[in-house]
Amino acid sequence: MTDFTMTRRHFGLLAAGVAASAAFPFSVRAAAGETAIAATFPGNWEDGYRTVLTPLVKEAGYDLTIAPSMAQDQLAKVMASPGNPPYDTLLMSPGQMAIALENDLIQKIDPSRLKNWGMLDPAFQGEYGPTVTIEVNGIAYNPDMVPKPKGYRDLFENPAYSGKVSWTGFASNTAVMAYTEMAKIFGSGPSDMAAVFKLFKDHPEHLKGVVDSTNHQMTLFQQGEIAVFMCSTGNVARLKSLGMNAEFVQPETGSPAAPVNIHLTKGAKNLDAAYAYMDAAISKAAQDALKMPPTEMFPTNKDVALTPEIEAYVTRDQLAKMVYPDWAEINKNRPDWIRQFDALVAG
């Protein structure tokens, strides 16, 4: 109830602000403090969005502050300040979006405020915000150090990979999608994580490669300390842009995939700037830039052609064949999986 009251008050203030700001030229509005605070994943996302979107949002008459934060951390910070969110927008996959909805942290958008809305396929036009890319996951490997993996089973059964594979914990979306696929292969289904924990106990050499994040794995890969890790196509694009011999392989059982969406937070303080940022992210100009190295993001704007490099990872026709996890089931079990995996790694 408190949140609702505060939200209505903020809307009243924002409505008054919108009416007043409409009388000023764009540059004056930006100078008056119309800045969107956009939570964005760190690393490649942070760099790409800051470089490409900031000038586009500026052209629309607003400023943009990119706030790097992992999706789980975005959730934690917004939940800690209900009604007074630190961000105007969040960047999330369906797993975190479900939690945001359950906790009333995001709001439906008004598509009429996005001039590029019609450039998205209907599947990417979410009522809680646009899908800006599809993150396709698989396995990164260094062909100078190991053979091309066939899939997850190969990593545990082929001695060529012994001690050369790195993993992260269940807080990572990339990791949890890989683990649910491994639970299908080695267990009875995607939630049979006991089979995955047993797999790690039976192969303690894999526990030595557990680190805290994909960014950490990227560093280890560059240093030649690991040769394989679970990744998105964006991770491999980044490594290649740094001159690394890195390749991406779709597991023989299928590639897990996740739409990435921009959401408007409940109680967002800079609605006009937030919509300008959202519109910039789905524009042809932005997605034409972000599809190039080092980001190579899969474009959701239908007017943006895929590059040969992206088509080597995945084509538009292949999107329907990707593996889209059951995030409701993952969210239900995730805290327990995190505890069990952390205990396993700690020994």
Short mmCIF file of C-alpha atoms in Angstrom, two decimals:
data_model
loop_
_atom_site.label_atom_id
_atom_site.label_comp_id
_atom_site.label_asym_id
_atom_site.label_seq_id
_atom_site.Cartn_x
_atom_site.Cartn_y
_atom_site.Cartn_z
CA MET A 1 0.00 0.00 0.00
CA THR A 2 2.84 2.33 0.81
CA ASP A 3 4.43 1.61 -2.55
CA PHE A 4 1.19 2.32 -4.37
CA THR A 5 0.73 5.63 -2.62
CA MET A 6 4.26 6.70 -3.38
CA THR A 7 3.97 5.59 -6.97
CA ARG A 8 0.83 7.65 -7.53
CA ARG A 9 2.50 10.67 -5.99
CA HIS A 10 5.51 10.22 -8.23
CA PHE A 11 3.27 9.89 -11.26
CA GLY A 12 1.62 13.16 -10.31
CA LEU A 13 4.96 14.88 -10.05
CA LEU A 14 6.13 13.30 -13.27
CA ALA A 15 2.97 14.29 -15.10
CA ALA A 16 3.51 17.87 -14.00
CA GLY A 17 7.15 17.62 -15.04
CA VAL A 18 6.24 16.26 -18.46
CA ALA A 19 3.77 19.07 -19.06
CA ALA A 20 6.33 21.67 -18.07
CA SER A 21 9.22 20.13 -19.94
CA ALA A 22 7.26 19.93 -23.19
CA ALA A 23 7.57 23.69 -23.46
CA PHE A 24 11.39 23.60 -23.53
CA PRO A 25 13.77 22.68 -26.32
CA PHE A 26 15.54 19.32 -26.00
CA SER A 27 18.87 20.74 -24.86
CA VAL A 28 17.19 22.68 -22.07
CA ARG A 29 15.32 19.59 -20.89
CA ALA A 30 18.56 17.60 -20.75
CA ALA A 31 20.27 20.37 -18.85
CA ALA A 32 17.35 20.46 -16.43
CA GLY A 33 18.19 16.98 -15.21
CA GLU A 34 16.26 14.63 -17.46
CA THR A 35 18.68 11.74 -17.07
CA ALA A 36 17.73 8.10 -17.32
CA ILE A 37 19.47 5.87 -14.79
CA ALA A 38 19.77 2.56 -16.63
CA ALA A 39 20.98 -0.58 -14.92
CA THR A 40 23.07 -2.56 -17.41
CA PHE A 41 25.16 -5.68 -17.19
CA PRO A 42 28.87 -4.90 -16.62
CA GLY A 43 31.57 -5.61 -19.19
CA ASN A 44 30.64 -5.78 -22.85
CA TRP A 45 27.07 -4.58 -22.23
CA GLU A 46 28.19 -1.60 -20.18
CA ASP A 47 30.76 -0.54 -22.77
CA GLY A 48 28.44 -1.05 -25.73
CA TYR A 49 25.42 0.69 -24.26
CA ARG A 50 27.46 3.63 -22.97
CA THR A 51 29.18 4.13 -26.32
CA VAL A 52 26.24 3.56 -28.65
CA LEU A 53 23.15 4.63 -26.70
CA THR A 54 24.38 7.69 -24.84
CA PRO A 55 24.69 9.84 -27.99
CA LEU A 56 21.35 8.58 -29.34
CA VAL A 57 19.58 9.45 -26.09
CA LYS A 58 21.33 12.81 -26.15
CA GLU A 59 19.99 13.44 -29.66
CA ALA A 60 16.50 12.83 -28.28
CA GLY A 61 17.10 15.54 -25.69
CA TYR A 62 18.02 13.58 -22.58
CA ASP A 63 21.03 12.31 -20.70
CA LEU A 64 21.83 8.73 -19.87
CA THR A 65 23.70 7.23 -16.94
CA ILE A 66 24.72 3.61 -17.38
CA ALA A 67 24.85 1.85 -14.01
CA PRO A 68 26.63 -1.52 -14.34
CA SER A 69 25.07 -4.25 -12.24
CA MET A 70 24.28 -7.94 -12.64
CA ALA A 71 20.58 -8.79 -12.81
CA GLN A 72 20.54 -10.38 -9.35
CA ASP A 73 22.17 -7.27 -7.88
CA GLN A 74 19.70 -5.01 -9.71
CA LEU A 75 16.88 -6.92 -8.08
CA ALA A 76 18.45 -6.71 -4.64
CA LYS A 77 18.97 -2.96 -4.87
CA VAL A 78 15.45 -2.23 -6.11
CA MET A 79 13.90 -4.51 -3.47
CA ALA A 80 15.90 -2.66 -0.82
CA SER A 81 14.32 0.66 -1.85
CA PRO A 82 10.67 -0.03 -2.72
CA GLY A 83 8.96 3.06 -4.10
CA ASN A 84 12.28 4.86 -4.50
CA PRO A 85 14.24 2.72 -6.97
CA PRO A 86 17.88 3.59 -7.69
CA TYR A 87 17.28 2.87 -11.40
CA ASP A 88 14.69 4.06 -13.91
CA THR A 89 15.12 0.90 -15.97
CA LEU A 90 16.37 -2.62 -15.39
CA LEU A 91 18.02 -5.02 -17.82
CA MET A 92 16.98 -8.60 -17.20
CA SER A 93 16.27 -12.06 -18.55
CA PRO A 94 12.96 -13.85 -17.87
CA GLY A 95 14.16 -15.42 -14.60
CA GLN A 96 14.76 -12.11 -12.87
CA MET A 97 11.75 -10.52 -14.61
CA ALA A 98 9.48 -13.09 -12.96
CA ILE A 99 10.84 -12.13 -9.54
CA ALA A 100 10.48 -8.43 -10.34
CA LEU A 101 6.83 -9.00 -11.25
CA GLU A 102 6.12 -11.06 -8.14
CA ASN A 103 7.51 -8.23 -6.02
CA ASP A 104 5.75 -5.45 -7.96
CA LEU A 105 9.05 -3.82 -8.96
CA ILE A 106 8.33 -3.10 -12.64
CA GLN A 107 5.43 -1.60 -14.55
CA LYS A 108 3.81 -2.04 -17.94
CA ILE A 109 5.10 0.30 -20.62
CA ASP A 110 3.21 2.55 -23.05
CA PRO A 111 4.39 1.38 -26.51
CA SER A 112 2.97 4.52 -28.12
CA ARG A 113 5.93 6.37 -26.58
CA LEU A 114 8.41 4.25 -28.57
CA LYS A 115 8.63 5.27 -32.22
CA ASN A 116 10.67 2.15 -33.02
CA TRP A 117 8.20 -0.26 -31.40
CA GLY A 118 6.86 -1.40 -34.76
CA MET A 119 10.35 -2.47 -35.83
CA LEU A 120 10.21 -5.36 -33.34
CA ASP A 121 8.66 -8.70 -34.12
CA PRO A 122 5.59 -9.29 -31.92
CA ALA A 123 7.54 -11.87 -29.91
CA PHE A 124 9.86 -9.10 -28.80
CA GLN A 125 7.10 -6.63 -27.86
CA GLY A 126 6.64 -7.42 -24.17
CA GLU A 127 4.04 -5.53 -22.19
CA TYR A 128 6.72 -4.99 -19.53
CA GLY A 129 9.34 -3.77 -21.99
CA PRO A 130 11.04 -4.57 -25.27
CA THR A 131 13.40 -7.46 -25.93
CA VAL A 132 16.68 -5.91 -27.05
CA THR A 133 18.52 -9.12 -27.93
CA ILE A 134 18.42 -12.87 -27.55
CA GLU A 135 21.37 -14.20 -25.62
CA VAL A 136 22.36 -17.59 -27.03
CA ASN A 137 24.48 -19.75 -24.74
CA GLY A 138 26.84 -22.60 -25.37
CA ILE A 139 30.46 -23.53 -24.83
CA ALA A 140 33.55 -21.40 -25.47
CA TYR A 141 36.81 -23.19 -26.16
CA ASN A 142 40.37 -22.48 -27.22
CA PRO A 143 41.14 -24.68 -30.27
CA ASP A 144 44.87 -24.34 -29.56
CA MET A 145 44.42 -26.19 -26.26
CA VAL A 146 41.48 -28.60 -26.64
CA PRO A 147 39.40 -30.24 -29.37
CA LYS A 148 35.95 -28.90 -30.25
CA PRO A 149 33.53 -30.16 -27.55
CA LYS A 150 30.44 -32.02 -28.68
CA GLY A 151 28.47 -30.93 -25.66
CA TYR A 152 28.29 -31.01 -21.88
CA ARG A 153 28.75 -34.80 -21.62
CA ASP A 154 32.00 -34.57 -23.56
CA LEU A 155 33.48 -32.20 -20.97
CA PHE A 156 33.22 -34.86 -18.24
CA GLU A 157 33.90 -38.01 -20.26
CA ASN A 158 36.72 -36.95 -22.62
CA PRO A 159 40.05 -36.75 -20.75
CA ALA A 160 41.18 -34.00 -23.16
CA TYR A 161 39.18 -31.53 -21.03
CA SER A 162 40.33 -32.69 -17.61
CA GLY A 163 41.36 -29.71 -15.49
CA LYS A 164 40.79 -27.25 -18.33
CA VAL A 165 37.11 -26.38 -17.80
CA SER A 166 35.83 -23.53 -15.65
CA TRP A 167 32.37 -23.19 -14.05
CA THR A 168 30.52 -20.56 -12.04
CA GLY A 169 27.85 -20.77 -9.36
CA PHE A 170 24.06 -20.92 -9.73
CA ALA A 171 23.69 -17.14 -9.37
CA SER A 172 24.81 -16.85 -13.00
CA ASN A 173 22.06 -17.23 -15.62
CA THR A 174 24.56 -18.67 -18.06
CA ALA A 175 25.63 -21.26 -15.51
CA VAL A 176 22.15 -22.22 -14.34
CA MET A 177 21.00 -22.74 -17.93
CA ALA A 178 23.96 -25.07 -18.52
CA TYR A 179 23.27 -26.96 -15.29
CA THR A 180 19.60 -27.54 -16.15
CA GLU A 181 20.72 -28.98 -19.49
CA MET A 182 23.23 -31.21 -17.70
CA ALA A 183 20.48 -32.33 -15.32
CA LYS A 184 18.55 -33.57 -18.36
CA ILE A 185 21.59 -35.44 -19.67
CA PHE A 186 22.85 -37.00 -16.45
CA GLY A 187 19.62 -37.06 -14.44
CA SER A 188 15.88 -37.41 -14.87
CA GLY A 189 15.08 -33.87 -16.01
CA PRO A 190 16.04 -30.18 -15.78
CA SER A 191 15.34 -29.98 -12.04
CA ASP A 192 17.28 -33.12 -11.09
CA MET A 193 20.22 -31.13 -9.77
CA ALA A 194 21.26 -33.97 -7.45
CA ALA A 195 22.60 -35.67 -10.59
CA VAL A 196 24.69 -32.59 -11.40
CA PHE A 197 26.09 -32.32 -7.88
CA LYS A 198 26.99 -36.02 -8.01
CA LEU A 199 28.69 -35.40 -11.36
CA PHE A 200 30.93 -32.76 -9.78
CA LYS A 201 31.68 -35.00 -6.79
CA ASP A 202 32.71 -37.77 -9.19
CA HIS A 203 34.91 -35.32 -11.13
CA PRO A 204 36.65 -33.17 -8.51
CA GLU A 205 39.00 -31.79 -11.17
CA HIS A 206 36.04 -29.69 -12.38
CA LEU A 207 35.56 -28.13 -8.94
CA LYS A 208 39.04 -26.64 -9.18
CA GLY A 209 37.82 -24.48 -12.07
CA VAL A 210 34.89 -22.88 -10.23
CA VAL A 211 35.16 -19.07 -10.07
CA ASP A 212 32.77 -16.27 -9.17
CA SER A 213 31.75 -14.88 -12.57
CA THR A 214 31.95 -15.11 -16.34
CA ASN A 215 34.12 -11.98 -16.34
CA HIS A 216 36.60 -13.87 -14.16
CA GLN A 217 36.50 -16.76 -16.61
CA MET A 218 37.18 -14.39 -19.50
CA THR A 219 40.34 -13.25 -17.72
CA LEU A 220 41.47 -16.82 -17.02
CA PHE A 221 40.81 -17.74 -20.65
CA GLN A 222 42.98 -14.86 -21.86
CA GLN A 223 45.76 -15.95 -19.52
CA GLY A 224 45.62 -19.52 -20.84
CA GLU A 225 44.71 -20.89 -17.40
CA ILE A 226 41.48 -22.45 -18.71
CA ALA A 227 40.47 -23.63 -22.17
CA VAL A 228 36.69 -24.07 -21.83
CA PHE A 229 33.81 -22.25 -20.11
CA MET A 230 30.05 -21.86 -20.41
CA CYS A 231 29.35 -18.65 -22.31
CA SER A 232 27.14 -16.54 -24.50
CA THR A 233 28.03 -15.69 -28.08
CA GLY A 234 28.84 -12.19 -26.79
CA ASN A 235 31.62 -13.56 -24.58
CA VAL A 236 33.27 -15.21 -27.55
CA ALA A 237 32.84 -12.10 -29.70
CA ARG A 238 34.61 -10.10 -27.00
CA LEU A 239 37.48 -12.59 -26.74
CA LYS A 240 37.93 -12.58 -30.51
CA SER A 241 38.02 -8.78 -30.54
CA LEU A 242 40.93 -9.02 -28.09
CA GLY A 243 42.82 -11.26 -30.49
CA MET A 244 42.13 -14.50 -28.65
CA ASN A 245 41.73 -17.80 -30.44
CA ALA A 246 38.23 -18.50 -29.11
CA GLU A 247 35.37 -20.42 -30.69
CA PHE A 248 31.72 -20.97 -29.81
CA VAL A 249 29.97 -24.31 -30.09
CA GLN A 250 26.29 -25.10 -29.67
CA PRO A 251 25.97 -28.22 -27.46
CA GLU A 252 24.67 -31.26 -29.33
CA THR A 253 21.65 -31.28 -27.00
CA GLY A 254 20.75 -27.70 -27.94
CA SER A 255 21.73 -24.18 -26.97
CA PRO A 256 20.03 -22.56 -23.98
CA ALA A 257 18.79 -19.07 -24.82
CA ALA A 258 17.28 -16.14 -22.98
CA PRO A 259 15.63 -12.94 -24.21
CA VAL A 260 17.11 -9.81 -22.61
CA ASN A 261 14.59 -7.08 -21.85
CA ILE A 262 14.55 -3.49 -20.67
CA HIS A 263 11.99 -2.95 -17.90
CA LEU A 264 10.59 0.25 -16.45
CA THR A 265 10.84 0.26 -12.67
CA LYS A 266 7.87 1.09 -10.47
CA GLY A 267 8.44 4.61 -9.22
CA ALA A 268 10.91 5.53 -11.99
CA LYS A 269 11.76 9.20 -11.56
CA ASN A 270 12.73 10.06 -15.15
CA LEU A 271 10.05 8.56 -17.35
CA ASP A 272 10.68 10.67 -20.47
CA ALA A 273 14.40 9.93 -20.42
CA ALA A 274 13.73 6.24 -19.68
CA TYR A 275 11.49 5.95 -22.73
CA ALA A 276 14.10 7.75 -24.85
CA TYR A 277 16.71 5.24 -23.71
CA MET A 278 14.38 2.30 -24.37
CA ASP A 279 13.57 3.62 -27.83
CA ALA A 280 17.25 4.13 -28.63
CA ALA A 281 18.05 0.54 -27.64
CA ILE A 282 15.61 -0.91 -30.18
CA SER A 283 16.45 1.56 -32.96
CA LYS A 284 18.07 0.45 -36.19
CA ALA A 285 20.98 2.81 -35.59
CA ALA A 286 21.79 1.25 -32.22
CA GLN A 287 21.30 -2.35 -33.22
CA ASP A 288 23.30 -1.90 -36.42
CA ALA A 289 26.19 -0.73 -34.21
CA LEU A 290 25.75 -3.30 -31.44
CA LYS A 291 25.68 -6.22 -33.91
CA MET A 292 29.32 -5.44 -34.76
CA PRO A 293 32.40 -6.52 -32.75
CA PRO A 294 33.14 -6.50 -29.91
CA THR A 295 29.49 -6.89 -28.80
CA GLU A 296 27.89 -8.76 -31.73
CA MET A 297 24.45 -8.67 -30.10
CA PHE A 298 21.69 -10.50 -31.93
CA PRO A 299 19.37 -7.74 -33.26
CA THR A 300 15.65 -7.83 -32.48
CA ASN A 301 14.88 -4.92 -34.84
CA LYS A 302 13.64 -6.67 -37.98
CA ASP A 303 15.18 -4.03 -40.23
CA VAL A 304 18.67 -4.91 -39.00
CA ALA A 305 20.41 -7.58 -41.11
CA LEU A 306 22.52 -10.21 -39.38
CA THR A 307 26.25 -10.16 -40.00
CA PRO A 308 27.96 -13.31 -41.32
CA GLU A 309 29.67 -13.57 -37.94
CA ILE A 310 26.36 -13.61 -36.03
CA GLU A 311 24.83 -16.06 -38.52
CA ALA A 312 27.77 -18.36 -37.78
CA TYR A 313 26.53 -18.41 -34.15
CA VAL A 314 22.80 -18.49 -34.81
CA THR A 315 20.34 -17.50 -37.55
CA ARG A 316 16.85 -16.04 -37.15
CA ASP A 317 15.35 -19.40 -38.20
CA GLN A 318 17.32 -21.21 -35.49
CA LEU A 319 15.94 -19.02 -32.69
CA ALA A 320 12.79 -21.14 -32.42
CA LYS A 321 14.94 -24.25 -31.95
CA MET A 322 16.87 -22.89 -28.99
CA VAL A 323 16.24 -24.27 -25.48
CA TYR A 324 14.21 -21.79 -23.40
CA PRO A 325 14.35 -22.85 -19.73
CA ASP A 326 11.41 -22.95 -17.33
CA TRP A 327 12.37 -19.95 -15.18
CA ALA A 328 9.49 -20.43 -12.74
CA GLU A 329 10.89 -23.86 -11.89
CA ILE A 330 14.45 -22.47 -11.72
CA ASN A 331 13.42 -19.59 -9.44
CA LYS A 332 11.63 -22.00 -7.11
CA ASN A 333 14.75 -24.13 -6.64
CA ARG A 334 17.54 -21.64 -7.20
CA PRO A 335 18.25 -20.56 -3.59
CA ASP A 336 18.60 -24.19 -2.53
CA TRP A 337 20.78 -25.02 -5.54
CA ILE A 338 23.03 -22.06 -4.73
CA ARG A 339 23.46 -23.24 -1.13
CA GLN A 340 24.19 -26.82 -2.15
CA PHE A 341 26.66 -25.84 -4.86
CA ASP A 342 28.49 -23.38 -2.62
CA ALA A 343 28.81 -26.06 0.06
CA LEU A 344 30.09 -28.52 -2.54
CA VAL A 345 32.72 -26.07 -3.80
CA ALA A 346 33.77 -25.15 -0.26
CA GLY A 347 34.28 -28.84 0.45
#
